[in-house]
Amino acid sequence: GPAYMLSPTFGYIIGFTVCAVVTGFLARFNKHESLIAAYLLMLAGLACIYIPGILWLMAALHWIADVPVSLANILKIGLAIPLIGDLITTVPAVALSVRIRKILT
C-alpha cells in the first residue's frame, strides 16, 4: 500500500522488477550458456536492484524520515553488507540456471 511506498526498502522492490526485465532480456544473448556470461548477467541484475534501492533508501531516510545519513553510511547499510551475501549466492545460482536452461531447451 501507500505506506509501504514510503518505507526505506521500497526502492529494492522497484529494483527487483527492473532486474527481472533486464536479466530476462539479456539472458537471450547467452546462447552458448557460458557460466561467465551468466555470472555477468546476474551482476547486471544486482546493479538493477541496488541502484534504485540505494537511491530510494537515501531519499526515504533524508526526506521522509528526516534522518541525516552520510553517503558512506548509506552505501555501507544499503550496499556493502547485503552485497557480500548476494555475490556469494550468485555462484550456485549461475550453475543452476545454466543447467536448468540446458534441460529446458
mmCIF file of C-alpha atoms in Angstrom, residues 1 7 29 34-35 37-38 55 57 61 63 67 70 77 85 92 94-96 98 100-102 105:
data_model
loop_
_atom_site.group_PDB
_atom_site.id
_atom_site.type_symbol
_atom_site.label_atom_id
_atom_site.label_comp_id
_atom_site.label_asym_id
_atom_site.label_seq_id
_atom_site.Cartn_x
_atom_site.Cartn_y
_atom_site.Cartn_z
ATOM 1 C CA GLY A 1 0.000 0.000 0.000
ATOM 2 C CA SER A 7 9.462 2.795 3.556
ATOM 3 C CA PHE A 29 22.202 -13.292 -25.652
ATOM 4 C CA SER A 34 28.578 -19.636 -20.670
ATOM 5 C CA LEU A 35 28.984 -19.603 -16.891
ATOM 6 C CA ALA A 37 28.354 -14.639 -19.194
ATOM 7 C CA ALA A 38 25.612 -15.883 -16.853
ATOM 8 C CA LEU A 55 18.693 5.934 -4.192
ATOM 9 C CA LEU A 57 16.912 4.426 0.775
ATOM 10 C CA LEU A 61 15.862 8.428 5.178
ATOM 11 C CA TRP A 63 13.341 13.467 3.276
ATOM 12 C CA VAL A 67 17.319 11.215 9.387
ATOM 13 C CA SER A 70 26.026 10.247 5.150
ATOM 14 C CA ILE A 77 23.937 -0.190 5.048
ATOM 15 C CA GLY A 85 25.866 -12.342 0.531
ATOM 16 C CA PRO A 92 25.410 -21.551 -7.190
ATOM 17 C CA VAL A 94 24.685 -19.319 -12.032
ATOM 18 C CA ALA A 95 25.489 -23.022 -12.081
ATOM 19 C CA LEU A 96 21.848 -23.943 -11.515
ATOM 20 C CA VAL A 98 22.806 -22.748 -16.821
ATOM 21 C CA ILE A 100 18.227 -25.741 -15.927
ATOM 22 C CA ARG A 101 18.365 -23.804 -19.177
ATOM 23 C CA LYS A 102 20.150 -26.719 -20.874
ATOM 24 C CA THR A 105 15.914 -26.108 -24.210
#
